[in-house]
Amino acid sequence: MSQDPSTASPRGTSTGLGWPGDRSEVDRPSTFSTGLGWPAERAHPQEDPSFPQPSGTSPSAEQPDVVSRETSTGESAESGDEPGEDDDVDTHAATARLVTPAPEPTTQPVDAVAHARVIRTAGDLARVAARLDDDSTPLARMAEDTVRARQAAANRDPVQRPGATRILVVANQKGGVGKTTTTVNIAAALAQLGQRVLVIDLDPQGNASTALGVDHSRGVPSAYDALVDGEDLADLVSPVPDVPRLDAVPATIDLAGAEIELVSLVARENRLRRAIAGHPRVGTAETAGEDRYDYVFVDCPPSLGLLTLNALVAGREMLIPIQAEYYALEGLGMLLETVEMIKAHLNPDLVVSTIVVTMYDGRTRLASGVAQEVRDHFGDQVLKTAIPRSVRVSEAPSYGQTVMTYDPASPGALSYLEAAREIARKGAPQ
Ligand SMILES: Nc1ncnc2c1ncn2[C@@H]1O[C@H](COP(=O)(O)OP(=O)(O)O)[C@@H](O)[C@H]1O
Ligand SMILES: [Mg+2]
């Protein structure tokens, strides 16, 4: 039995996305992604049978003044205009606007997908989405996200320094959800916004060190020395090239052994807390002065072992990246139980202050469903800015850079900048 498109459920009404037990979204046809937040190539339109279509007369045909003449070519033919006029419109189209050739005239009502194939700018997409009076289409949502990110970046109000160093632990025992990417990019974004920031790489793989362009070959002073040998953190800090105000403590492969070595040490879960608290630039304006760090980010490995435990005992806030994919929420229960145990026994101040949805592809129902579900469960803890899936974000580390310096105007960088602003604006939890 096929589903009536007009009753297709809009965003956010599906239940159980990503939670165990609901597989309803798994069998959807996969969509082709350019990875840059733009519509897919014309040869690969999203043709989801349950894609909500506007019914009846095209809204843009009713109000032709709003949609550009180029984009209305199809409707003109439909409403019986002279063919000569179409040619004329095409000539203008080449010069007037950033558009691709208009589609063949059709007797079908013009829908969101047809519009999307001829429109190239985020502004155009947003306008057309509004005309279609259907903000539940994946393209409209994607356009909305892009426009919001660009507008927010343009609106550069200054970011206030927190009164005392905020320590954020970026953790999720799942691998590949964007912990490291989120850590380095939000840290770099905050530094670009004038904040003094320290990143502590606590993953033996040293991905954050790589992305920040900081040496993490074996033997280099690293987080291992602070954790296992009790060295001063200040002696292990390196400045991050290209990003003023951003420092990093690298992780070397030695950290892989720390997980075992820590077991026999005194106060084994408190060692990072002591190291951070002992840094002269960590504290309030009174205790650490004007040069204090405003933010310390700790990038955790994908496990709930002693390294992550050390981080959760050291931090006041926890930042959880959640990948907008199926199974995203599985395992989160265990993570939150661990947080409760740490709060009860080791660090009563710990708060899950921030959740960020990563690798978000607004054109897929799955991604928006997961994002909605995360919001339903966690409310205000979830940043309004989701991080789009973007090739530029994933290629930046291979140049030893964050996307904030590698391609600052890309949608990924703009989104991380806006996410950083949100974190700063929200302030430390009370
Ligand atoms: N927004 C994004 N767009 C595209 N690729 C991403 C994005 N965020 C992360 N990635 C890629 O996903 C992979 C896993 O990300 P990573 O931050 O290393 O996850 P984790 O630290 O949780 O293991 C990396 O290859 C990274 O480049
Ligand atoms: Mg990582």
Short mmCIF file of C-alpha atoms and ligand atoms in Angstrom, two decimals:
data_model
loop_
_atom_site.label_atom_id
_atom_site.label_comp_id
_atom_site.label_asym_id
_atom_site.label_seq_id
_atom_site.Cartn_x
_atom_site.Cartn_y
_atom_site.Cartn_z
CA MET A 1 0.00 0.00 0.00
CA SER A 2 1.55 3.26 -1.03
CA GLN A 3 1.56 6.31 1.16
CA ASP A 4 -0.37 9.37 0.08
CA PRO A 5 2.24 12.08 -0.41
CA SER A 6 -0.07 14.73 1.01
CA THR A 7 -0.15 12.87 4.31
CA ALA A 8 3.56 12.18 4.40
CA SER A 9 4.77 12.97 7.87
CA PRO A 10 6.70 16.22 8.13
CA ARG A 11 9.95 16.59 10.02
CA GLY A 12 10.04 15.48 13.58
CA THR A 13 6.97 13.33 13.73
CA SER A 14 8.69 10.00 13.36
CA THR A 15 9.59 8.25 16.56
CA GLY A 16 12.50 6.17 17.56
CA LEU A 17 14.98 7.40 14.97
CA GLY A 18 18.30 6.11 16.02
CA TRP A 19 16.94 4.49 19.12
CA PRO A 20 17.07 0.73 19.11
CA GLY A 21 13.96 -0.99 17.85
CA ASP A 22 12.77 1.37 15.12
CA ARG A 23 14.01 0.57 11.68
CA SER A 24 11.41 2.53 9.76
CA GLU A 25 13.96 4.95 8.31
CA VAL A 26 16.58 2.43 7.34
CA ASP A 27 15.12 1.37 4.03
CA ARG A 28 14.71 4.82 2.58
CA PRO A 29 16.56 5.30 -0.67
CA SER A 30 19.89 6.93 -0.02
CA THR A 31 20.37 10.45 -1.34
CA PHE A 32 23.34 11.66 -3.28
CA SER A 33 25.28 14.36 -1.47
CA THR A 34 27.79 16.86 -2.77
CA GLY A 35 28.86 17.25 0.83
CA LEU A 36 28.80 21.03 0.69
CA GLY A 37 25.26 21.64 1.74
CA TRP A 38 24.19 22.41 -1.84
CA PRO A 39 21.60 20.51 -3.79
CA ALA A 40 22.71 17.28 -5.35
CA GLU A 41 23.76 17.20 -9.00
CA ARG A 42 20.90 17.38 -11.46
CA ALA A 43 21.36 13.80 -12.44
CA HIS A 44 20.64 12.72 -8.88
CA PRO A 45 17.50 14.46 -7.65
CA GLN A 46 16.07 13.18 -4.45
CA GLU A 47 13.08 11.16 -5.50
CA ASP A 48 11.54 10.04 -2.33
CA PRO A 49 7.99 8.83 -3.02
CA SER A 50 6.86 10.23 0.30
CA PHE A 51 8.46 13.63 -0.36
CA PRO A 52 5.77 16.18 0.45
CA GLN A 53 4.65 17.90 -2.73
CA PRO A 54 2.63 21.08 -2.93
CA SER A 55 -0.69 20.18 -4.49
CA GLY A 56 -2.84 22.15 -6.94
CA THR A 57 -1.66 25.25 -8.76
CA SER A 58 1.94 26.32 -8.33
CA PRO A 59 2.14 29.04 -5.68
CA SER A 60 4.84 30.77 -7.71
CA ALA A 61 2.51 30.92 -10.70
CA GLU A 62 -0.03 32.66 -8.50
CA GLN A 63 2.56 35.22 -7.37
CA PRO A 64 5.02 35.50 -10.24
CA ASP A 65 6.58 38.72 -8.90
CA VAL A 66 8.38 36.89 -6.14
CA VAL A 67 10.14 34.18 -8.10
CA SER A 68 12.66 35.30 -10.67
CA ARG A 69 11.63 35.29 -14.34
CA GLU A 70 14.21 32.64 -15.08
CA THR A 71 12.76 30.23 -12.62
CA SER A 72 9.23 30.85 -13.88
CA THR A 73 10.01 29.64 -17.40
CA GLY A 74 8.30 26.34 -16.80
CA GLU A 75 5.17 27.94 -15.45
CA SER A 76 4.97 30.39 -18.35
CA ALA A 77 4.87 27.56 -20.81
CA GLU A 78 2.34 25.84 -18.66
CA SER A 79 0.05 28.86 -18.60
CA GLY A 80 0.24 29.21 -22.36
CA ASP A 81 2.78 31.99 -22.93
CA GLU A 82 4.36 32.46 -26.35
CA PRO A 83 7.46 30.34 -26.96
CA GLY A 84 9.34 33.49 -28.00
CA GLU A 85 9.01 34.86 -24.53
CA ASP A 86 10.70 31.81 -23.13
CA ASP A 87 13.72 32.42 -25.37
CA ASP A 88 13.87 35.97 -24.15
CA VAL A 89 13.79 34.86 -20.55
CA ASP A 90 16.60 32.39 -21.17
CA THR A 91 18.84 35.18 -22.51
CA HIS A 92 18.34 37.15 -19.35
CA ALA A 93 18.86 34.09 -17.27
CA ALA A 94 22.43 33.71 -18.47
CA THR A 95 23.44 37.14 -17.29
CA ALA A 96 21.05 38.29 -14.64
CA ARG A 97 21.22 35.57 -12.02
CA LEU A 98 23.29 32.66 -10.86
CA VAL A 99 21.09 30.02 -12.36
CA THR A 100 21.51 26.88 -14.38
CA PRO A 101 19.43 26.32 -17.55
CA ALA A 102 15.75 26.07 -16.79
CA PRO A 103 14.06 22.67 -16.98
CA GLU A 104 11.96 21.57 -19.92
CA PRO A 105 8.42 22.95 -19.86
CA THR A 106 6.20 20.48 -18.09
CA THR A 107 2.52 19.94 -17.56
CA GLN A 108 3.17 18.87 -13.97
CA PRO A 109 2.83 21.38 -11.15
CA VAL A 110 6.20 22.90 -10.37
CA ASP A 111 7.49 21.45 -7.13
CA ALA A 112 10.36 22.06 -4.74
CA VAL A 113 12.69 19.67 -6.50
CA ALA A 114 12.18 21.32 -9.88
CA HIS A 115 12.87 24.71 -8.35
CA ALA A 116 15.93 23.47 -6.58
CA ARG A 117 17.46 22.25 -9.83
CA VAL A 118 17.48 25.73 -11.34
CA ILE A 119 18.35 27.79 -8.30
CA ARG A 120 21.85 28.19 -7.04
CA THR A 121 22.09 30.75 -4.28
CA ALA A 122 21.13 30.17 -0.69
CA GLY A 123 19.01 33.33 -0.78
CA ASP A 124 17.10 32.11 -3.82
CA LEU A 125 16.50 28.79 -2.21
CA ALA A 126 15.16 30.42 0.91
CA ARG A 127 12.82 32.69 -1.07
CA VAL A 128 11.47 29.90 -3.17
CA ALA A 129 11.06 27.70 -0.14
CA ALA A 130 8.94 30.42 1.41
CA ARG A 131 6.86 30.74 -1.76
CA LEU A 132 6.19 27.05 -1.78
CA ASP A 133 4.71 27.52 1.65
CA ASP A 134 6.21 24.21 2.68
CA ASP A 135 9.10 24.51 5.09
CA SER A 136 9.15 20.80 5.68
CA THR A 137 10.96 20.00 2.44
CA PRO A 138 14.57 18.93 2.89
CA LEU A 139 15.75 21.60 0.44
CA ALA A 140 13.91 24.34 2.25
CA ARG A 141 15.39 23.26 5.55
CA MET A 142 18.88 23.08 4.06
CA ALA A 143 18.47 26.58 2.62
CA GLU A 144 17.23 27.84 5.95
CA ASP A 145 20.27 26.39 7.74
CA THR A 146 22.71 27.88 5.24
CA VAL A 147 21.10 31.30 5.30
CA ARG A 148 21.00 31.32 9.09
CA ALA A 149 24.68 30.43 9.30
CA ARG A 150 25.68 33.17 6.85
CA GLN A 151 23.52 35.80 8.50
CA ALA A 152 24.87 34.93 11.91
CA ALA A 153 28.46 35.15 10.68
CA ALA A 154 27.78 38.55 9.14
CA ASN A 155 26.32 39.79 12.39
CA ARG A 156 29.58 39.97 14.32
CA ASP A 157 28.67 41.13 17.77
CA PRO A 158 31.58 40.86 20.22
CA VAL A 159 31.84 37.78 22.40
CA GLN A 160 32.11 38.34 26.16
CA ARG A 161 34.85 36.59 28.11
CA PRO A 162 33.54 34.33 30.86
CA GLY A 163 34.41 35.39 34.40
CA ALA A 164 36.39 32.21 34.99
CA THR A 165 37.91 29.50 32.80
CA ARG A 166 35.22 27.18 31.43
CA ILE A 167 36.37 23.56 31.14
CA LEU A 168 34.46 21.57 28.53
CA VAL A 169 34.95 17.85 28.07
CA VAL A 170 34.07 16.61 24.60
CA ALA A 171 33.00 13.02 25.04
CA ASN A 172 30.94 10.27 23.47
CA GLN A 173 32.13 6.69 23.66
CA LYS A 174 31.12 6.19 20.05
CA GLY A 175 33.93 6.71 17.56
CA GLY A 176 33.60 8.86 14.47
CA VAL A 177 30.79 11.09 15.72
CA GLY A 178 32.78 14.30 15.36
CA LYS A 179 34.34 14.73 18.83
CA THR A 180 37.75 15.74 17.55
CA THR A 181 36.38 17.81 14.67
CA THR A 182 34.05 19.64 17.02
CA THR A 183 36.77 20.19 19.63
CA VAL A 184 39.33 21.72 17.31
CA ASN A 185 36.90 23.81 15.29
CA ILE A 186 34.93 25.24 18.18
CA ALA A 187 38.20 25.95 19.98
CA ALA A 188 39.63 27.70 16.90
CA ALA A 189 36.36 29.58 16.34
CA LEU A 190 36.35 30.86 19.93
CA ALA A 191 39.99 31.94 19.55
CA GLN A 192 39.03 33.78 16.37
CA LEU A 193 36.28 35.45 18.37
CA GLY A 194 38.91 36.82 20.75
CA GLN A 195 38.86 34.15 23.46
CA ARG A 196 41.96 32.52 24.97
CA VAL A 197 41.61 28.79 24.46
CA LEU A 198 43.50 25.61 25.39
CA VAL A 199 42.84 22.21 23.78
CA ILE A 200 44.01 19.12 25.65
CA ASP A 201 44.22 16.09 23.38
CA LEU A 202 43.44 13.03 25.47
CA ASP A 203 43.04 10.54 22.63
CA PRO A 204 46.18 8.39 22.02
CA GLN A 205 45.42 8.63 18.30
CA GLY A 206 46.34 12.31 18.49
CA ASN A 207 43.80 13.41 15.88
CA ALA A 208 43.21 16.76 17.54
CA SER A 209 46.98 17.38 17.60
CA THR A 210 47.15 16.60 13.88
CA ALA A 211 44.25 18.89 13.06
CA LEU A 212 45.82 21.71 15.05
CA GLY A 213 49.20 21.24 13.35
CA VAL A 214 50.96 20.47 16.65
CA ASP A 215 53.80 17.92 16.76
CA HIS A 216 52.74 14.72 18.49
CA SER A 217 55.45 12.30 17.56
CA ARG A 218 56.63 9.87 20.23
CA GLY A 219 58.72 11.53 22.92
CA VAL A 220 57.23 15.01 22.48
CA PRO A 221 56.00 16.48 25.81
CA SER A 222 52.33 15.52 25.92
CA ALA A 223 49.25 14.93 28.03
CA TYR A 224 50.84 11.63 29.08
CA ASP A 225 53.49 13.49 31.08
CA ALA A 226 50.86 15.39 33.04
CA LEU A 227 48.70 12.34 33.70
CA VAL A 228 51.26 9.70 34.50
CA ASP A 229 54.35 11.64 35.60
CA GLY A 230 52.53 14.56 37.20
CA GLU A 231 54.39 17.19 35.18
CA ASP A 232 53.12 20.76 35.04
CA LEU A 233 50.61 21.22 32.24
CA ALA A 234 52.10 24.64 31.47
CA ASP A 235 55.34 22.93 30.37
CA LEU A 236 53.47 20.79 27.83
CA VAL A 237 51.56 23.51 26.01
CA SER A 238 52.38 24.53 22.41
CA PRO A 239 50.88 27.44 20.49
CA VAL A 240 48.73 26.43 17.51
CA PRO A 241 50.16 27.79 14.24
CA ASP A 242 47.92 30.28 12.40
CA VAL A 243 45.43 30.68 15.26
CA PRO A 244 46.43 33.37 17.75
CA ARG A 245 45.23 32.78 21.32
CA LEU A 246 44.86 29.03 20.75
CA ASP A 247 47.20 26.59 22.55
CA ALA A 248 47.28 22.82 22.64
CA VAL A 249 48.64 19.98 24.74
CA PRO A 250 49.28 17.18 22.24
CA ALA A 251 48.62 13.47 22.69
CA THR A 252 51.24 10.95 21.69
CA ILE A 253 50.84 7.22 21.30
CA ASP A 254 52.28 6.90 24.84
CA LEU A 255 48.81 7.74 26.08
CA ALA A 256 47.62 4.34 24.93
CA GLY A 257 49.66 2.87 27.78
CA ALA A 258 48.44 5.46 30.26
CA GLU A 259 45.06 3.77 30.42
CA ILE A 260 46.82 0.78 32.04
CA GLU A 261 49.54 2.67 33.93
CA LEU A 262 46.96 4.89 35.62
CA VAL A 263 45.28 1.88 37.24
CA SER A 264 48.03 1.51 39.84
CA LEU A 265 48.49 5.22 40.54
CA VAL A 266 47.20 7.11 43.56
CA ALA A 267 44.07 9.20 42.91
CA ARG A 268 44.08 7.85 39.40
CA GLU A 269 40.88 9.57 38.31
CA ASN A 270 41.92 12.96 39.68
CA ARG A 271 45.16 13.45 37.86
CA LEU A 272 43.92 15.58 34.99
CA ARG A 273 41.83 17.69 37.34
CA ARG A 274 44.93 18.48 39.38
CA ALA A 275 46.99 19.19 36.29
CA ILE A 276 44.42 21.63 34.88
CA ALA A 277 43.73 23.31 38.20
CA GLY A 278 47.49 23.73 38.66
CA HIS A 279 47.91 25.68 35.43
CA PRO A 280 48.57 29.33 36.27
CA ARG A 281 46.29 30.52 33.44
CA VAL A 282 43.25 28.57 34.69
CA GLY A 283 40.88 30.27 37.12
CA THR A 284 39.09 33.55 37.66
CA ALA A 285 40.25 37.07 36.83
CA GLU A 286 41.47 37.36 40.42
CA THR A 287 43.39 34.08 40.56
CA ALA A 288 44.62 33.79 36.97
CA GLY A 289 44.64 37.37 35.73
CA GLU A 290 43.79 38.89 32.37
CA ASP A 291 45.80 36.33 30.44
CA ARG A 292 43.72 33.45 31.80
CA TYR A 293 42.28 30.85 29.47
CA ASP A 294 38.61 31.47 28.81
CA TYR A 295 38.02 27.93 27.61
CA VAL A 296 39.76 24.59 28.06
CA PHE A 297 38.52 21.79 25.77
CA VAL A 298 39.42 18.17 26.43
CA ASP A 299 39.10 15.82 23.45
CA CYS A 300 38.36 12.31 24.73
CA PRO A 301 39.04 8.91 23.17
CA PRO A 302 36.07 6.82 22.02
CA SER A 303 35.73 4.80 25.23
CA LEU A 304 34.65 5.18 28.82
CA GLY A 305 38.03 4.17 30.28
CA LEU A 306 40.30 5.97 32.72
CA LEU A 307 41.27 8.69 30.25
CA THR A 308 37.66 9.75 29.69
CA LEU A 309 36.99 9.35 33.41
CA ASN A 310 39.89 11.72 34.18
CA ALA A 311 38.44 14.24 31.75
CA LEU A 312 34.94 14.01 33.25
CA VAL A 313 36.32 14.50 36.74
CA ALA A 314 38.39 17.49 35.58
CA GLY A 315 35.65 19.28 33.66
CA ARG A 316 32.68 21.29 34.76
CA GLU A 317 30.80 21.00 31.46
CA MET A 318 30.34 18.17 29.04
CA LEU A 319 29.89 18.69 25.32
CA ILE A 320 28.42 15.70 23.49
CA PRO A 321 28.58 15.62 19.69
CA ILE A 322 25.85 13.48 18.16
CA GLN A 323 26.11 12.39 14.57
CA ALA A 324 22.86 12.85 12.65
CA GLU A 325 22.76 9.22 11.59
CA TYR A 326 20.86 6.10 12.42
CA TYR A 327 22.02 4.54 15.74
CA ALA A 328 23.22 7.99 16.78
CA LEU A 329 21.44 7.80 20.08
CA GLU A 330 22.26 4.20 20.83
CA GLY A 331 24.79 4.01 23.62
CA LEU A 332 23.92 7.50 24.79
CA GLY A 333 22.02 5.99 27.72
CA MET A 334 25.20 4.34 28.93
CA LEU A 335 27.12 7.59 28.57
CA LEU A 336 24.51 9.48 30.59
CA GLU A 337 24.51 6.77 33.28
CA THR A 338 28.27 7.15 33.54
CA VAL A 339 27.84 10.90 33.90
CA GLU A 340 25.35 10.35 36.73
CA MET A 341 27.77 8.02 38.51
CA ILE A 342 30.58 10.53 38.19
CA LYS A 343 28.31 13.26 39.50
CA ALA A 344 27.32 11.13 42.46
CA HIS A 345 30.80 10.04 43.45
CA LEU A 346 33.56 12.11 41.88
CA ASN A 347 32.44 15.42 40.41
CA PRO A 348 29.10 16.79 41.64
CA ASP A 349 29.53 19.93 39.49
CA LEU A 350 29.52 18.07 36.16
CA VAL A 351 26.75 19.22 33.78
CA VAL A 352 25.92 18.09 30.26
CA SER A 353 25.76 21.67 29.08
CA THR A 354 25.98 21.31 25.33
CA ILE A 355 24.91 18.86 22.67
CA VAL A 356 25.80 19.50 19.08
CA VAL A 357 24.40 17.66 16.06
CA THR A 358 27.19 16.93 13.59
CA MET A 359 27.45 15.75 9.99
CA TYR A 360 23.92 16.99 9.42
CA ASP A 361 22.51 16.66 5.92
CA GLY A 362 19.28 18.66 5.90
CA ARG A 363 18.12 17.09 2.65
CA THR A 364 17.54 13.74 4.27
CA ARG A 365 14.58 12.95 6.45
CA LEU A 366 16.81 10.73 8.52
CA ALA A 367 19.14 13.59 9.54
CA SER A 368 16.33 15.98 10.38
CA GLY A 369 14.49 13.23 12.19
CA VAL A 370 17.52 12.45 14.34
CA ALA A 371 18.10 16.17 15.01
CA GLN A 372 14.47 16.59 16.03
CA GLU A 373 14.62 13.57 18.27
CA VAL A 374 17.76 14.85 19.96
CA ARG A 375 16.00 18.18 20.55
CA ASP A 376 12.91 16.45 21.93
CA HIS A 377 15.04 14.61 24.46
CA PHE A 378 17.57 17.24 25.44
CA GLY A 379 15.79 20.55 24.80
CA ASP A 380 17.88 23.65 25.40
CA GLN A 381 21.10 21.71 25.83
CA VAL A 382 21.12 21.19 22.06
CA LEU A 383 22.76 23.97 20.07
CA LYS A 384 20.46 25.53 17.49
CA THR A 385 23.30 25.36 15.00
CA ALA A 386 23.81 21.90 13.52
CA ILE A 387 27.11 21.23 11.78
CA PRO A 388 26.55 20.25 8.13
CA ARG A 389 28.36 17.38 6.51
CA SER A 390 31.04 19.10 4.48
CA VAL A 391 34.01 17.93 2.47
CA ARG A 392 36.00 20.99 3.56
CA VAL A 393 35.59 20.02 7.20
CA SER A 394 36.92 16.53 6.58
CA GLU A 395 39.85 17.54 4.38
CA ALA A 396 41.16 20.33 6.65
CA PRO A 397 43.06 17.97 9.02
CA SER A 398 45.14 16.60 6.17
CA TYR A 399 46.61 20.11 5.88
CA GLY A 400 47.22 20.29 9.62
CA GLN A 401 44.48 22.87 9.91
CA THR A 402 41.03 23.42 11.28
CA VAL A 403 38.35 24.35 8.78
CA MET A 404 38.31 27.75 10.48
CA THR A 405 41.61 28.61 8.79
CA TYR A 406 41.49 26.17 5.88
CA ASP A 407 38.24 27.52 4.41
CA PRO A 408 36.70 30.12 6.74
CA ALA A 409 33.82 30.93 4.36
CA SER A 410 32.67 27.34 3.94
CA PRO A 411 29.35 26.26 5.44
CA GLY A 412 31.16 24.03 7.93
CA ALA A 413 33.35 26.86 9.21
CA LEU A 414 30.42 29.28 9.41
CA SER A 415 28.42 26.73 11.33
CA TYR A 416 31.23 26.07 13.80
CA LEU A 417 31.63 29.82 14.25
CA GLU A 418 27.95 30.15 15.03
CA ALA A 419 28.06 27.13 17.35
CA ALA A 420 30.98 28.75 19.19
CA ARG A 421 29.00 31.97 19.54
CA GLU A 422 26.08 30.02 20.97
CA ILE A 423 28.32 28.37 23.55
CA ALA A 424 29.77 31.74 24.53
CA ARG A 425 26.35 33.40 24.63
CA LYS A 426 24.81 30.71 26.80
CA GLY A 427 27.60 31.12 29.31
CA ALA A 428 28.72 28.72 32.00
CA PRO A 429 25.95 26.70 33.67
CA GLN A 430 24.86 28.14 37.02
N1 LIG B 1 30.89 18.04 9.47
C1 LIG B 1 31.59 17.07 8.90
N2 LIG B 1 31.55 16.90 7.55
C2 LIG B 1 32.24 15.92 6.97
N3 LIG B 1 33.04 15.06 7.61
C3 LIG B 1 33.13 15.17 8.95
C4 LIG B 1 32.42 16.19 9.66
N4 LIG B 1 32.70 16.05 10.98
C5 LIG B 1 33.56 15.03 11.07
N5 LIG B 1 33.82 14.49 9.87
C6 LIG B 1 34.70 13.36 9.57
O1 LIG B 1 34.22 12.23 10.25
C7 LIG B 1 35.30 11.46 10.74
C8 LIG B 1 35.17 11.28 12.24
O2 LIG B 1 35.24 12.54 12.88
P1 LIG B 1 36.05 12.73 14.22
O3 LIG B 1 35.90 14.17 14.61
O4 LIG B 1 37.44 12.21 14.09
O5 LIG B 1 35.21 11.82 15.20
P2 LIG B 1 35.60 11.27 16.64
O6 LIG B 1 36.64 12.17 17.23
O7 LIG B 1 34.31 11.28 17.40
O8 LIG B 1 36.11 9.87 16.46
C9 LIG B 1 36.57 12.19 10.34
O9 LIG B 1 37.07 11.62 9.18
C10 LIG B 1 36.10 13.60 10.08
O10 LIG B 1 36.90 14.25 9.12
MG MG B 2 38.57 11.73 17.98
#
